[in-house]
């Protein structure tokens, strides 16, 4: 898989069954501004999860189509309305010039060197997104260091 449909090695624990929401799908959720719970994701079939992983979601028409399909699936499988993400969220992963303070701070808090700005610039949007998500306080951060290693930053 390539681009925004890839699964990272640090996600290996759930690659086969797609039991958890992969970073690539979480990235697409942010792009189409839909909040998806693990319970909703679990209500989808394995094929539906794989289709959401593989579906394009970059151009405006692709983002709109992805959002429509996701809203349909949540209604059909989870029997509830999809919830929008909070408006106005900063898209830090698109700001590729400097390593965000959140990533720097979290790396230091666990005694690993933060990615230098030059390395941050070389990462893909999906890699930057993953590191940002993995450095949040409300996330299971066990994959932060494995992600740094996988991305050649440690």
JSON list of C-alpha atoms in Angstrom, two decimals:
[
{"chain": "A", "resi": 1, "resn": "UNK", "atom": "CA", "xyz": [0.00, 0.00, 0.00]},
{"chain": "A", "resi": 2, "resn": "UNK", "atom": "CA", "xyz": [1.21, 3.48, -0.63]},
{"chain": "A", "resi": 3, "resn": "UNK", "atom": "CA", "xyz": [0.40, 7.03, 0.25]},
{"chain": "A", "resi": 4, "resn": "UNK", "atom": "CA", "xyz": [-2.49, 7.56, 2.60]},
{"chain": "A", "resi": 5, "resn": "UNK", "atom": "CA", "xyz": [-3.55, 3.90, 2.53]},
{"chain": "A", "resi": 6, "resn": "UNK", "atom": "CA", "xyz": [-0.38, 2.57, 4.14]},
{"chain": "A", "resi": 7, "resn": "UNK", "atom": "CA", "xyz": [-0.16, 0.75, 7.41]},
{"chain": "A", "resi": 8, "resn": "UNK", "atom": "CA", "xyz": [2.88, 1.45, 9.53]},
{"chain": "A", "resi": 9, "resn": "UNK", "atom": "CA", "xyz": [5.00, -1.33, 11.03]},
{"chain": "A", "resi": 10, "resn": "UNK", "atom": "CA", "xyz": [4.25, 0.01, 14.52]},
{"chain": "A", "resi": 11, "resn": "UNK", "atom": "CA", "xyz": [0.59, -0.87, 13.83]},
{"chain": "A", "resi": 12, "resn": "UNK", "atom": "CA", "xyz": [1.39, -4.56, 13.24]},
{"chain": "A", "resi": 13, "resn": "UNK", "atom": "CA", "xyz": [-0.61, -5.71, 16.24]},
{"chain": "A", "resi": 14, "resn": "UNK", "atom": "CA", "xyz": [-3.87, -5.05, 14.40]},
{"chain": "A", "resi": 15, "resn": "UNK", "atom": "CA", "xyz": [-2.97, -5.02, 10.70]},
{"chain": "A", "resi": 16, "resn": "UNK", "atom": "CA", "xyz": [-4.60, -8.30, 9.73]},
{"chain": "A", "resi": 17, "resn": "UNK", "atom": "CA", "xyz": [-8.03, -7.79, 11.25]},
{"chain": "A", "resi": 18, "resn": "UNK", "atom": "CA", "xyz": [-8.01, -3.97, 11.20]},
{"chain": "A", "resi": 19, "resn": "UNK", "atom": "CA", "xyz": [-9.35, -4.15, 14.76]},
{"chain": "A", "resi": 20, "resn": "UNK", "atom": "CA", "xyz": [-8.15, -0.67, 15.64]},
{"chain": "A", "resi": 21, "resn": "UNK", "atom": "CA", "xyz": [-8.42, 2.42, 13.48]},
{"chain": "A", "resi": 22, "resn": "UNK", "atom": "CA", "xyz": [-5.15, 2.70, 11.51]},
{"chain": "A", "resi": 23, "resn": "UNK", "atom": "CA", "xyz": [-3.32, 6.03, 11.36]},
{"chain": "A", "resi": 24, "resn": "UNK", "atom": "CA", "xyz": [-4.07, 6.29, 7.63]},
{"chain": "A", "resi": 25, "resn": "UNK", "atom": "CA", "xyz": [-7.83, 6.12, 8.34]},
{"chain": "A", "resi": 26, "resn": "UNK", "atom": "CA", "xyz": [-7.49, 8.51, 11.29]},
{"chain": "A", "resi": 27, "resn": "UNK", "atom": "CA", "xyz": [-5.73, 10.90, 8.92]},
{"chain": "A", "resi": 28, "resn": "UNK", "atom": "CA", "xyz": [-8.66, 10.65, 6.50]},
{"chain": "A", "resi": 29, "resn": "UNK", "atom": "CA", "xyz": [-11.12, 11.19, 9.36]},
{"chain": "A", "resi": 30, "resn": "UNK", "atom": "CA", "xyz": [-9.39, 14.45, 10.16]},
{"chain": "A", "resi": 31, "resn": "UNK", "atom": "CA", "xyz": [-9.42, 15.45, 6.49]},
{"chain": "A", "resi": 32, "resn": "UNK", "atom": "CA", "xyz": [-13.17, 14.85, 6.18]},
{"chain": "A", "resi": 33, "resn": "UNK", "atom": "CA", "xyz": [-13.88, 16.20, 9.70]},
{"chain": "A", "resi": 34, "resn": "UNK", "atom": "CA", "xyz": [-15.70, 13.15, 11.06]},
{"chain": "A", "resi": 35, "resn": "UNK", "atom": "CA", "xyz": [-15.22, 11.73, 14.54]},
{"chain": "A", "resi": 36, "resn": "UNK", "atom": "CA", "xyz": [-15.31, 7.93, 14.56]},
{"chain": "A", "resi": 37, "resn": "UNK", "atom": "CA", "xyz": [-15.35, 5.86, 17.72]},
{"chain": "A", "resi": 38, "resn": "UNK", "atom": "CA", "xyz": [-13.74, 2.46, 18.03]},
{"chain": "A", "resi": 39, "resn": "UNK", "atom": "CA", "xyz": [-17.22, 1.01, 18.64]},
{"chain": "A", "resi": 40, "resn": "UNK", "atom": "CA", "xyz": [-18.42, 2.47, 15.32]},
{"chain": "A", "resi": 41, "resn": "UNK", "atom": "CA", "xyz": [-15.29, 1.19, 13.52]},
{"chain": "A", "resi": 42, "resn": "UNK", "atom": "CA", "xyz": [-15.85, -2.25, 15.06]},
{"chain": "A", "resi": 43, "resn": "UNK", "atom": "CA", "xyz": [-19.40, -2.32, 13.67]},
{"chain": "A", "resi": 44, "resn": "UNK", "atom": "CA", "xyz": [-18.02, -2.22, 10.11]},
{"chain": "A", "resi": 45, "resn": "UNK", "atom": "CA", "xyz": [-17.16, -5.45, 8.33]},
{"chain": "A", "resi": 46, "resn": "UNK", "atom": "CA", "xyz": [-13.51, -6.29, 7.65]},
{"chain": "A", "resi": 47, "resn": "UNK", "atom": "CA", "xyz": [-14.12, -5.50, 3.96]},
{"chain": "A", "resi": 48, "resn": "UNK", "atom": "CA", "xyz": [-15.66, -2.13, 4.79]},
{"chain": "A", "resi": 49, "resn": "UNK", "atom": "CA", "xyz": [-12.68, -1.27, 7.01]},
{"chain": "A", "resi": 50, "resn": "UNK", "atom": "CA", "xyz": [-10.27, -2.29, 4.26]},
{"chain": "A", "resi": 51, "resn": "UNK", "atom": "CA", "xyz": [-12.22, -0.19, 1.74]},
{"chain": "A", "resi": 52, "resn": "UNK", "atom": "CA", "xyz": [-12.00, 2.86, 4.02]},
{"chain": "A", "resi": 53, "resn": "UNK", "atom": "CA", "xyz": [-8.26, 2.31, 4.34]},
{"chain": "A", "resi": 54, "resn": "UNK", "atom": "CA", "xyz": [-7.83, 1.99, 0.56]},
{"chain": "A", "resi": 55, "resn": "UNK", "atom": "CA", "xyz": [-10.22, 4.76, -0.52]},
{"chain": "A", "resi": 56, "resn": "UNK", "atom": "CA", "xyz": [-8.66, 7.96, -1.83]},
{"chain": "A", "resi": 57, "resn": "UNK", "atom": "CA", "xyz": [-9.19, 11.03, 0.32]},
{"chain": "A", "resi": 58, "resn": "UNK", "atom": "CA", "xyz": [-6.98, 13.85, -0.93]},
{"chain": "A", "resi": 59, "resn": "UNK", "atom": "CA", "xyz": [-8.73, 15.95, -3.57]},
{"chain": "A", "resi": 60, "resn": "UNK", "atom": "CA", "xyz": [-11.84, 17.89, -2.44]},
{"chain": "A", "resi": 61, "resn": "UNK", "atom": "CA", "xyz": [-14.21, 15.56, -4.32]},
{"chain": "A", "resi": 62, "resn": "UNK", "atom": "CA", "xyz": [-12.50, 12.50, -2.78]},
{"chain": "A", "resi": 63, "resn": "UNK", "atom": "CA", "xyz": [-12.79, 13.99, 0.72]},
{"chain": "A", "resi": 64, "resn": "UNK", "atom": "CA", "xyz": [-16.49, 14.67, 0.14]},
{"chain": "A", "resi": 65, "resn": "UNK", "atom": "CA", "xyz": [-17.09, 11.14, -1.18]},
{"chain": "A", "resi": 66, "resn": "UNK", "atom": "CA", "xyz": [-15.17, 9.61, 1.74]},
{"chain": "A", "resi": 67, "resn": "UNK", "atom": "CA", "xyz": [-17.22, 11.63, 4.21]},
{"chain": "A", "resi": 68, "resn": "UNK", "atom": "CA", "xyz": [-20.49, 10.58, 2.55]},
{"chain": "A", "resi": 69, "resn": "UNK", "atom": "CA", "xyz": [-19.52, 6.89, 2.66]},
{"chain": "A", "resi": 70, "resn": "UNK", "atom": "CA", "xyz": [-18.37, 7.12, 6.25]},
{"chain": "A", "resi": 71, "resn": "UNK", "atom": "CA", "xyz": [-21.61, 8.83, 7.37]},
{"chain": "A", "resi": 72, "resn": "UNK", "atom": "CA", "xyz": [-23.60, 6.11, 5.55]},
{"chain": "A", "resi": 73, "resn": "UNK", "atom": "CA", "xyz": [-21.62, 3.31, 7.18]},
{"chain": "A", "resi": 74, "resn": "UNK", "atom": "CA", "xyz": [-21.98, 4.75, 10.68]},
{"chain": "A", "resi": 75, "resn": "UNK", "atom": "CA", "xyz": [-25.74, 5.05, 10.17]},
{"chain": "A", "resi": 76, "resn": "UNK", "atom": "CA", "xyz": [-26.11, 1.57, 8.63]},
{"chain": "A", "resi": 77, "resn": "UNK", "atom": "CA", "xyz": [-23.79, -0.41, 10.90]},
{"chain": "A", "resi": 78, "resn": "UNK", "atom": "CA", "xyz": [-23.61, 1.50, 14.20]},
{"chain": "A", "resi": 79, "resn": "UNK", "atom": "CA", "xyz": [-27.21, 2.78, 13.98]},
{"chain": "A", "resi": 80, "resn": "UNK", "atom": "CA", "xyz": [-26.30, 6.32, 14.97]},
{"chain": "A", "resi": 81, "resn": "UNK", "atom": "CA", "xyz": [-25.37, 9.60, 13.35]},
{"chain": "A", "resi": 82, "resn": "UNK", "atom": "CA", "xyz": [-21.74, 10.35, 12.62]},
{"chain": "A", "resi": 83, "resn": "UNK", "atom": "CA", "xyz": [-20.35, 13.20, 14.69]},
{"chain": "A", "resi": 84, "resn": "UNK", "atom": "CA", "xyz": [-18.31, 16.05, 13.21]},
{"chain": "A", "resi": 85, "resn": "UNK", "atom": "CA", "xyz": [-14.86, 16.89, 14.51]},
{"chain": "A", "resi": 86, "resn": "UNK", "atom": "CA", "xyz": [-14.53, 20.18, 16.32]},
{"chain": "A", "resi": 87, "resn": "UNK", "atom": "CA", "xyz": [-14.22, 23.04, 13.86]},
{"chain": "A", "resi": 88, "resn": "UNK", "atom": "CA", "xyz": [-11.06, 25.05, 13.58]},
{"chain": "A", "resi": 89, "resn": "UNK", "atom": "CA", "xyz": [-8.56, 22.32, 14.39]},
{"chain": "A", "resi": 90, "resn": "UNK", "atom": "CA", "xyz": [-5.06, 23.34, 13.36]},
{"chain": "A", "resi": 91, "resn": "UNK", "atom": "CA", "xyz": [-3.56, 21.11, 10.72]},
{"chain": "A", "resi": 92, "resn": "UNK", "atom": "CA", "xyz": [-0.07, 20.92, 12.21]},
{"chain": "A", "resi": 93, "resn": "UNK", "atom": "CA", "xyz": [1.02, 18.01, 10.03]},
{"chain": "A", "resi": 94, "resn": "UNK", "atom": "CA", "xyz": [0.76, 20.26, 6.98]},
{"chain": "A", "resi": 95, "resn": "UNK", "atom": "CA", "xyz": [3.15, 22.73, 8.58]},
{"chain": "A", "resi": 96, "resn": "UNK", "atom": "CA", "xyz": [6.29, 20.92, 7.56]},
{"chain": "A", "resi": 97, "resn": "UNK", "atom": "CA", "xyz": [8.91, 23.56, 8.21]},
{"chain": "A", "resi": 98, "resn": "UNK", "atom": "CA", "xyz": [9.38, 23.08, 11.96]},
{"chain": "A", "resi": 99, "resn": "UNK", "atom": "CA", "xyz": [8.84, 20.23, 14.37]},
{"chain": "A", "resi": 100, "resn": "UNK", "atom": "CA", "xyz": [5.75, 21.24, 16.39]},
{"chain": "A", "resi": 101, "resn": "UNK", "atom": "CA", "xyz": [6.27, 22.10, 20.07]},
{"chain": "A", "resi": 102, "resn": "UNK", "atom": "CA", "xyz": [3.91, 19.25, 21.05]},
{"chain": "A", "resi": 103, "resn": "UNK", "atom": "CA", "xyz": [6.18, 16.68, 19.43]},
{"chain": "A", "resi": 104, "resn": "UNK", "atom": "CA", "xyz": [9.34, 18.27, 20.81]},
{"chain": "A", "resi": 105, "resn": "UNK", "atom": "CA", "xyz": [7.91, 18.44, 24.31]},
{"chain": "A", "resi": 106, "resn": "UNK", "atom": "CA", "xyz": [6.62, 14.88, 24.32]},
{"chain": "A", "resi": 107, "resn": "UNK", "atom": "CA", "xyz": [9.91, 13.48, 22.98]},
{"chain": "A", "resi": 108, "resn": "UNK", "atom": "CA", "xyz": [11.82, 15.28, 25.72]},
{"chain": "A", "resi": 109, "resn": "UNK", "atom": "CA", "xyz": [9.36, 14.07, 28.36]},
{"chain": "A", "resi": 110, "resn": "UNK", "atom": "CA", "xyz": [10.25, 10.46, 27.50]},
{"chain": "A", "resi": 111, "resn": "UNK", "atom": "CA", "xyz": [13.98, 11.18, 27.14]},
{"chain": "A", "resi": 112, "resn": "UNK", "atom": "CA", "xyz": [14.32, 10.81, 23.38]},
{"chain": "A", "resi": 113, "resn": "UNK", "atom": "CA", "xyz": [15.68, 13.48, 21.07]},
{"chain": "A", "resi": 114, "resn": "UNK", "atom": "CA", "xyz": [12.91, 15.32, 19.18]},
{"chain": "A", "resi": 115, "resn": "UNK", "atom": "CA", "xyz": [13.04, 15.19, 15.40]},
{"chain": "A", "resi": 116, "resn": "UNK", "atom": "CA", "xyz": [15.15, 18.06, 14.06]},
{"chain": "A", "resi": 117, "resn": "UNK", "atom": "CA", "xyz": [13.37, 20.49, 11.75]},
{"chain": "A", "resi": 118, "resn": "UNK", "atom": "CA", "xyz": [15.32, 19.18, 8.74]},
{"chain": "A", "resi": 119, "resn": "UNK", "atom": "CA", "xyz": [14.07, 15.64, 9.39]},
{"chain": "A", "resi": 120, "resn": "UNK", "atom": "CA", "xyz": [10.52, 16.85, 10.08]},
{"chain": "A", "resi": 121, "resn": "UNK", "atom": "CA", "xyz": [10.50, 18.49, 6.63]},
{"chain": "A", "resi": 122, "resn": "UNK", "atom": "CA", "xyz": [11.43, 15.18, 5.00]},
{"chain": "A", "resi": 123, "resn": "UNK", "atom": "CA", "xyz": [8.53, 13.27, 6.56]},
{"chain": "A", "resi": 124, "resn": "UNK", "atom": "CA", "xyz": [5.30, 12.67, 4.66]},
{"chain": "A", "resi": 125, "resn": "UNK", "atom": "CA", "xyz": [2.11, 14.33, 5.86]},
{"chain": "A", "resi": 126, "resn": "UNK", "atom": "CA", "xyz": [0.92, 10.96, 7.15]},
{"chain": "A", "resi": 127, "resn": "UNK", "atom": "CA", "xyz": [4.13, 10.40, 9.12]},
{"chain": "A", "resi": 128, "resn": "UNK", "atom": "CA", "xyz": [3.90, 13.89, 10.66]},
{"chain": "A", "resi": 129, "resn": "UNK", "atom": "CA", "xyz": [0.23, 13.25, 11.47]},
{"chain": "A", "resi": 130, "resn": "UNK", "atom": "CA", "xyz": [1.12, 9.96, 13.19]},
{"chain": "A", "resi": 131, "resn": "UNK", "atom": "CA", "xyz": [3.81, 11.56, 15.34]},
{"chain": "A", "resi": 132, "resn": "UNK", "atom": "CA", "xyz": [1.45, 14.36, 16.33]},
{"chain": "A", "resi": 133, "resn": "UNK", "atom": "CA", "xyz": [-1.28, 11.89, 17.30]},
{"chain": "A", "resi": 134, "resn": "UNK", "atom": "CA", "xyz": [1.16, 9.69, 19.19]},
{"chain": "A", "resi": 135, "resn": "UNK", "atom": "CA", "xyz": [2.45, 12.65, 21.19]},
{"chain": "A", "resi": 136, "resn": "UNK", "atom": "CA", "xyz": [-0.96, 13.74, 22.51]},
{"chain": "A", "resi": 137, "resn": "UNK", "atom": "CA", "xyz": [-1.75, 13.45, 26.20]},
{"chain": "A", "resi": 138, "resn": "UNK", "atom": "CA", "xyz": [-5.02, 11.63, 25.59]},
{"chain": "A", "resi": 139, "resn": "UNK", "atom": "CA", "xyz": [-3.51, 8.95, 23.34]},
{"chain": "A", "resi": 140, "resn": "UNK", "atom": "CA", "xyz": [-1.81, 5.65, 24.03]},
{"chain": "A", "resi": 141, "resn": "UNK", "atom": "CA", "xyz": [1.73, 6.82, 23.39]},
{"chain": "A", "resi": 142, "resn": "UNK", "atom": "CA", "xyz": [3.50, 3.44, 23.40]},
{"chain": "A", "resi": 143, "resn": "UNK", "atom": "CA", "xyz": [4.03, 3.65, 19.65]},
{"chain": "A", "resi": 144, "resn": "UNK", "atom": "CA", "xyz": [5.77, 7.04, 19.63]},
{"chain": "A", "resi": 145, "resn": "UNK", "atom": "CA", "xyz": [9.30, 5.63, 19.92]},
{"chain": "A", "resi": 146, "resn": "UNK", "atom": "CA", "xyz": [8.62, 2.75, 17.48]},
{"chain": "A", "resi": 147, "resn": "UNK", "atom": "CA", "xyz": [7.27, 5.34, 15.02]},
{"chain": "A", "resi": 148, "resn": "UNK", "atom": "CA", "xyz": [10.38, 7.50, 15.42]},
{"chain": "A", "resi": 149, "resn": "UNK", "atom": "CA", "xyz": [12.50, 4.41, 14.69]},
{"chain": "A", "resi": 150, "resn": "UNK", "atom": "CA", "xyz": [10.37, 3.40, 11.71]},
{"chain": "A", "resi": 151, "resn": "UNK", "atom": "CA", "xyz": [10.62, 6.89, 10.24]},
{"chain": "A", "resi": 152, "resn": "UNK", "atom": "CA", "xyz": [14.43, 6.88, 10.65]},
{"chain": "A", "resi": 153, "resn": "UNK", "atom": "CA", "xyz": [14.43, 9.51, 13.38]},
{"chain": "A", "resi": 154, "resn": "UNK", "atom": "CA", "xyz": [16.13, 7.42, 16.10]}
]
